[in-house]
CSV table of N, CA and C in Angstrom, one decimal:
chain,number,residue,atom,x,y,z
A,1,MET,N,98.4,78.8,86.6
A,1,MET,CA,99.1,80.7,86.5
A,1,MET,C,100.4,80.4,87.9
A,2,GLU,N,101.3,81.2,87.3
A,2,GLU,CA,102.4,81.6,88.5
A,2,GLU,C,102.0,82.9,88.9
A,3,LEU,N,101.9,83.1,90.3
A,3,LEU,CA,101.8,84.7,90.6
A,3,LEU,C,102.9,85.1,91.7
A,4,LYS,N,104.2,85.7,90.6
A,4,LYS,CA,105.6,86.2,91.3
A,4,LYS,C,105.3,87.6,92.0
A,5,GLY,N,105.3,87.7,93.2
A,5,GLY,CA,105.7,88.6,93.7
A,5,GLY,C,105.1,88.9,95.6
A,6,HIS,N,104.7,87.8,95.9
A,6,HIS,CA,104.8,87.8,97.2
A,6,HIS,C,105.9,86.6,97.4
A,7,LYS,N,105.8,86.8,99.2
A,7,LYS,CA,107.0,86.8,99.6
A,7,LYS,C,107.1,85.4,100.2
A,8,ALA,N,105.6,85.0,100.4
A,8,ALA,CA,105.4,84.0,101.6
A,8,ALA,C,104.0,83.3,100.5
A,9,SER,N,103.7,82.1,101.5
A,9,SER,CA,102.5,81.2,100.9
A,9,SER,C,101.2,82.2,101.2
A,10,VAL,N,100.3,82.0,99.7
A,10,VAL,CA,99.1,82.5,99.3
A,10,VAL,C,98.2,81.8,100.0
A,11,LEU,N,97.0,82.4,101.3
A,11,LEU,CA,96.6,82.2,101.9
A,11,LEU,C,94.8,82.2,101.4
A,12,SER,N,94.6,83.1,100.5
A,12,SER,CA,93.2,83.2,99.9
A,12,SER,C,93.8,84.0,98.2
A,13,ILE,N,92.7,83.8,97.7
A,13,ILE,CA,92.4,84.5,96.2
A,13,ILE,C,91.0,84.3,95.7
A,14,SER,N,90.8,85.5,94.9
A,14,SER,CA,89.3,85.5,94.8
A,14,SER,C,89.3,86.8,93.1
A,15,TYR,N,88.7,86.1,92.5
A,15,TYR,CA,88.7,86.4,91.3
A,15,TYR,C,87.5,87.4,90.7
A,16,SER,N,87.3,88.3,90.2
A,16,SER,CA,86.5,89.3,89.9
A,16,SER,C,85.4,88.9,88.7
A,17,MET,N,84.2,89.4,88.7
A,17,MET,CA,83.1,88.6,88.0
A,17,MET,C,83.6,88.2,86.6
A,18,ASP,N,84.1,89.2,85.7
A,18,ASP,CA,84.5,89.1,84.2
A,18,ASP,C,86.0,87.8,84.5
A,19,SER,N,87.1,87.7,85.4
A,19,SER,CA,87.8,86.9,85.6
A,19,SER,C,89.0,87.5,84.9
A,20,PHE,N,89.2,88.8,84.9
A,20,PHE,CA,90.1,89.8,84.5
A,20,PHE,C,91.2,89.7,85.3
A,21,ARG,N,90.5,90.1,86.6
A,21,ARG,CA,91.2,90.6,88.0
A,21,ARG,C,91.5,89.4,88.7
A,22,VAL,N,92.9,89.2,89.9
A,22,VAL,CA,92.7,88.5,91.0
A,22,VAL,C,93.1,88.9,92.3
A,23,ALA,N,92.6,89.1,93.0
A,23,ALA,CA,93.3,89.5,94.7
A,23,ALA,C,93.5,88.5,95.0
A,24,THR,N,94.7,88.2,96.1
A,24,THR,CA,95.3,87.7,96.7
A,24,THR,C,95.9,88.2,98.0
A,25,VAL,N,95.5,87.4,98.9
A,25,VAL,CA,96.7,87.5,100.8
A,25,VAL,C,97.2,86.2,100.7
A,26,SER,N,98.6,87.2,101.7
A,26,SER,CA,99.5,86.3,101.7
A,26,SER,C,99.9,85.9,103.2
A,27,LYS,N,100.5,85.2,103.8
A,27,LYS,CA,101.5,85.4,104.9
A,27,LYS,C,102.2,86.3,104.8
A,28,ASP,N,102.8,87.1,104.0
A,28,ASP,CA,103.6,88.4,104.0
A,28,ASP,C,103.2,89.3,104.3
A,29,LYS,N,101.9,89.0,104.7
A,29,LYS,CA,101.0,89.8,105.5
A,29,LYS,C,100.2,91.7,103.8
A,30,SER,N,100.5,90.8,102.6
A,30,SER,CA,100.3,91.9,101.4
A,30,SER,C,98.7,91.0,101.0
A,31,LEU,N,98.4,92.6,100.4
A,31,LEU,CA,96.9,92.0,99.2
A,31,LEU,C,98.1,92.7,98.2
A,32,LYS,N,97.2,91.3,97.0
A,32,LYS,CA,97.9,92.0,95.8
A,32,LYS,C,96.9,92.0,94.5
A,33,LEU,N,96.5,92.5,93.9
A,33,LEU,CA,95.8,92.7,93.0
A,33,LEU,C,96.6,92.5,91.5
A,34,TRP,N,95.9,91.5,90.8
A,34,TRP,CA,96.6,91.1,89.5
A,34,TRP,C,95.3,91.1,88.2
A,35,ASP,N,96.2,91.1,86.7
A,35,ASP,CA,95.8,91.3,85.6
A,35,ASP,C,96.2,90.1,85.0
A,36,VAL,N,95.1,89.0,85.0
A,36,VAL,CA,95.4,87.7,84.9
A,36,VAL,C,94.8,87.6,83.3
A,37,ASP,N,94.4,88.7,82.4
A,37,ASP,CA,94.1,88.5,81.6
A,37,ASP,C,95.2,88.8,80.2
A,38,VAL,N,96.4,87.7,80.2
A,38,VAL,CA,96.5,87.6,79.6
A,38,VAL,C,97.2,86.4,78.3
A,39,ARG,N,98.2,86.4,77.9
A,39,ARG,CA,98.0,85.5,76.4
A,39,ARG,C,98.8,84.4,77.1
A,40,TYR,N,98.2,83.3,77.5
A,40,TYR,CA,99.1,82.2,78.5
A,40,TYR,C,99.5,81.2,77.3
A,41,HIS,N,99.5,80.8,76.1
A,41,HIS,CA,99.9,80.7,75.2
A,41,HIS,C,101.0,80.9,74.6
A,42,LEU,N,101.7,82.2,74.7
A,42,LEU,CA,102.9,82.8,74.8
A,42,LEU,C,103.4,83.2,75.9
A,43,GLN,N,103.1,82.2,77.3
A,43,GLN,CA,103.7,81.8,78.4
A,43,GLN,C,103.9,83.6,78.9
A,44,GLU,N,103.0,84.4,79.0
A,44,GLU,CA,102.9,85.3,79.8
A,44,GLU,C,102.4,85.2,80.9
A,45,ASP,N,103.0,86.1,82.1
A,45,ASP,CA,102.6,85.8,83.4
A,45,ASP,C,101.5,86.9,84.0
A,46,PRO,N,100.8,86.8,84.6
A,46,PRO,CA,99.9,87.6,85.4
A,46,PRO,C,100.6,89.2,85.3
A,47,LYS,N,99.8,90.1,85.4
A,47,LYS,CA,100.8,91.6,85.8
A,47,LYS,C,100.0,91.9,87.2
A,48,LEU,N,101.0,91.9,87.8
A,48,LEU,CA,100.9,92.8,89.2
A,48,LEU,C,100.5,93.9,88.9
A,49,LEU,N,99.4,94.4,89.6
A,49,LEU,CA,98.8,96.0,89.4
A,49,LEU,C,99.0,96.7,90.5
A,50,LEU,N,98.8,95.9,91.6
A,50,LEU,CA,98.9,96.9,93.1
A,50,LEU,C,99.2,95.7,94.0
A,51,SER,N,100.2,96.2,95.2
A,51,SER,CA,100.6,96.2,96.3
A,51,SER,C,100.2,96.4,97.7
A,52,VAL,N,99.4,95.7,98.5
A,52,VAL,CA,99.5,96.6,99.8
A,52,VAL,C,99.6,96.2,101.1
A,53,PRO,N,100.3,96.9,101.9
A,53,PRO,CA,100.7,96.2,103.0
A,53,PRO,C,99.8,96.2,104.2
A,54,LEU,N,99.8,95.3,104.5
A,54,LEU,CA,98.4,94.9,105.9
A,54,LEU,C,99.4,95.0,107.0
A,55,GLU,N,98.1,95.7,108.0
A,55,GLU,CA,98.7,95.5,109.4
A,55,GLU,C,98.7,94.2,110.1
A,56,GLU,N,97.8,93.8,110.1
A,56,GLU,CA,97.5,91.8,110.2
A,56,GLU,C,97.7,91.1,109.4
A,57,MET,N,98.0,89.8,110.0
A,57,MET,CA,97.7,88.4,109.2
A,57,MET,C,96.4,88.5,108.5
A,58,PRO,N,96.4,88.1,107.2
A,58,PRO,CA,94.8,87.9,106.3
A,58,PRO,C,94.6,86.7,106.7
A,59,SER,N,93.8,86.2,106.4
A,59,SER,CA,92.6,84.8,106.7
A,59,SER,C,92.2,84.7,105.2
A,60,VAL,N,91.5,85.9,104.4
A,60,VAL,CA,90.2,85.7,103.5
A,60,VAL,C,90.7,87.4,102.8
A,61,VAL,N,90.3,87.0,101.5
A,61,VAL,CA,90.0,87.9,100.8
A,61,VAL,C,88.4,87.8,99.6
A,62,ALA,N,88.1,89.2,99.3
A,62,ALA,CA,87.2,88.9,98.8
A,62,ALA,C,86.7,90.1,97.6
A,63,LEU,N,87.3,89.8,96.5
A,63,LEU,CA,86.7,91.0,95.5
A,63,LEU,C,85.6,91.4,94.7
A,64,SER,N,85.2,92.6,94.6
A,64,SER,CA,84.2,92.9,94.4
A,64,SER,C,84.0,92.4,92.9
A,65,PRO,N,82.5,92.5,92.2
A,65,PRO,CA,82.4,92.1,91.2
A,65,PRO,C,82.7,93.1,90.2
A,66,ASP,N,83.3,94.4,90.2
A,66,ASP,CA,83.7,95.0,89.1
A,66,ASP,C,85.0,95.3,89.5
A,67,ALA,N,86.0,94.5,90.7
A,67,ALA,CA,87.2,94.7,90.8
A,67,ALA,C,87.6,95.9,91.6
A,68,HIS,N,87.0,96.8,91.8
A,68,HIS,CA,87.4,98.1,92.2
A,68,HIS,C,87.6,97.9,93.9
A,69,THR,N,87.2,97.3,94.5
A,69,THR,CA,87.0,97.3,96.3
A,69,THR,C,87.5,95.3,96.4
A,70,ALA,N,88.3,95.2,97.2
A,70,ALA,CA,89.0,94.3,97.9
A,70,ALA,C,88.3,94.3,99.7
A,71,ALA,N,87.4,93.3,100.1
A,71,ALA,CA,87.6,93.3,101.6
A,71,ALA,C,88.5,92.1,102.4
A,72,VAL,N,89.2,92.1,103.4
A,72,VAL,CA,89.9,91.6,103.5
A,72,VAL,C,89.9,91.3,104.9
A,73,GLY,N,89.7,89.6,105.3
A,73,GLY,CA,89.6,89.0,106.7
A,73,GLY,C,90.6,89.1,107.7
A,74,ALA,N,91.1,89.8,108.7
A,74,ALA,CA,92.1,89.1,109.6
A,74,ALA,C,91.6,89.3,111.2
A,75,GLY,N,91.6,88.5,111.4
A,75,GLY,CA,91.2,88.1,112.9
A,75,GLY,C,89.8,88.2,113.1
A,76,THR,N,89.3,89.1,114.0
A,76,THR,CA,88.3,89.5,113.7
A,76,THR,C,87.5,90.3,113.2
A,77,SER,N,88.0,90.9,112.3
A,77,SER,CA,87.9,92.0,111.3
A,77,SER,C,88.0,92.2,109.9
A,78,ILE,N,87.0,93.3,109.2
A,78,ILE,CA,86.9,93.0,107.7
A,78,ILE,C,87.6,94.5,107.6
A,79,TYR,N,88.8,94.5,106.5
A,79,TYR,CA,89.0,95.9,106.3
A,79,TYR,C,89.3,95.7,104.6
A,80,ILE,N,88.2,97.4,104.6
A,80,ILE,CA,87.9,97.3,102.8
A,80,ILE,C,88.8,98.4,102.4
A,81,TYR,N,89.7,97.7,100.6
A,81,TYR,CA,90.6,98.6,100.1
A,81,TYR,C,89.8,99.0,99.0
A,82,SER,N,90.5,100.0,98.6
A,82,SER,CA,90.4,100.7,97.3
A,82,SER,C,91.1,99.4,96.0
A,83,CYS,N,91.0,99.4,95.2
A,83,CYS,CA,92.2,98.3,94.2
A,83,CYS,C,92.2,99.3,93.4
A,84,ARG,N,92.0,100.6,93.3
A,84,ARG,CA,92.5,101.3,92.7
A,84,ARG,C,93.7,102.6,92.6
A,85,THR,N,93.6,102.7,94.5
A,85,THR,CA,94.6,103.3,95.1
A,85,THR,C,95.6,102.9,96.0
A,86,GLY,N,94.5,101.8,96.8
A,86,GLY,CA,95.2,100.6,97.6
A,86,GLY,C,95.0,101.4,98.9
A,87,ASP,N,94.3,102.7,99.3
A,87,ASP,CA,93.6,103.0,100.6
A,87,ASP,C,92.8,102.2,101.3
A,88,LEU,N,93.3,102.5,102.4
A,88,LEU,CA,91.7,101.8,103.1
A,88,LEU,C,90.9,102.4,103.3
A,89,SER,N,89.4,102.3,102.8
A,89,SER,CA,88.2,102.9,102.8
A,89,SER,C,87.5,102.7,104.0
A,90,ALA,N,87.1,101.4,104.6
A,90,ALA,CA,86.5,101.0,105.9
A,90,ALA,C,87.0,100.1,106.8
A,91,SER,N,87.0,100.2,108.0
A,91,SER,CA,87.2,99.3,108.9
A,91,SER,C,85.9,98.3,109.7
A,92,LEU,N,85.6,97.4,109.7
A,92,LEU,CA,84.8,96.9,110.2
A,92,LEU,C,85.4,95.5,111.8
A,93,LEU,N,85.2,96.4,112.7
A,93,LEU,CA,85.4,95.4,113.7
A,93,LEU,C,84.9,94.7,114.5
A,94,MET,N,85.1,93.7,114.5
A,94,MET,CA,84.3,92.6,115.1
A,94,MET,C,84.1,92.8,116.9
A,95,HIS,N,83.2,92.4,117.7
A,95,HIS,CA,83.6,92.5,118.8
A,95,HIS,C,83.0,90.7,119.5
A,96,THR,N,83.9,90.0,118.9
A,96,THR,CA,83.6,88.6,119.2
A,96,THR,C,85.5,87.9,119.0
A,97,GLN,N,85.1,86.5,120.0
A,97,GLN,CA,86.8,86.3,120.5
A,97,GLN,C,86.8,85.0,119.2
A,98,GLN,N,86.3,84.7,118.0
A,98,GLN,CA,86.3,84.2,117.6
A,98,GLN,C,86.5,84.8,116.0
A,99,PRO,N,87.8,84.0,115.3
A,99,PRO,CA,88.2,84.6,114.0
A,99,PRO,C,87.1,84.4,113.4
A,100,LEU,N,87.3,85.3,112.4
A,100,LEU,CA,86.4,85.0,110.6
A,100,LEU,C,86.5,83.7,110.1
A,101,VAL,N,87.5,83.2,109.5
A,101,VAL,CA,88.1,82.2,109.6
A,101,VAL,C,89.0,81.3,109.9
A,102,GLN,N,88.7,79.8,110.0
A,102,GLN,CA,89.4,78.9,111.2
A,102,GLN,C,90.1,77.9,110.3
A,103,ALA,N,91.2,77.5,110.8
A,103,ALA,CA,91.9,76.6,109.8
A,103,ALA,C,91.4,75.3,110.0
């Protein structure tokens, strides 16, 4: 599967429960939502549904089971986005010096 749309390396990927949606975060500081329910035997590519610019460099993404919400970890914070509108719905700012994910 090739996800055409990010301008830099994908850092994290998360599938919905039905495997029809995928969320990705990249070094280009964006969150993208994809429809991967395509006909691979006809060489169809996944369809980009949503692209959200991020303020901080992301490290991890988690997609809710219904694919309506994505949580993005960046540094020591977690940001919750609507996968329908791309709006930021919540921010969880941690009081720690340790990043959420270490390479």
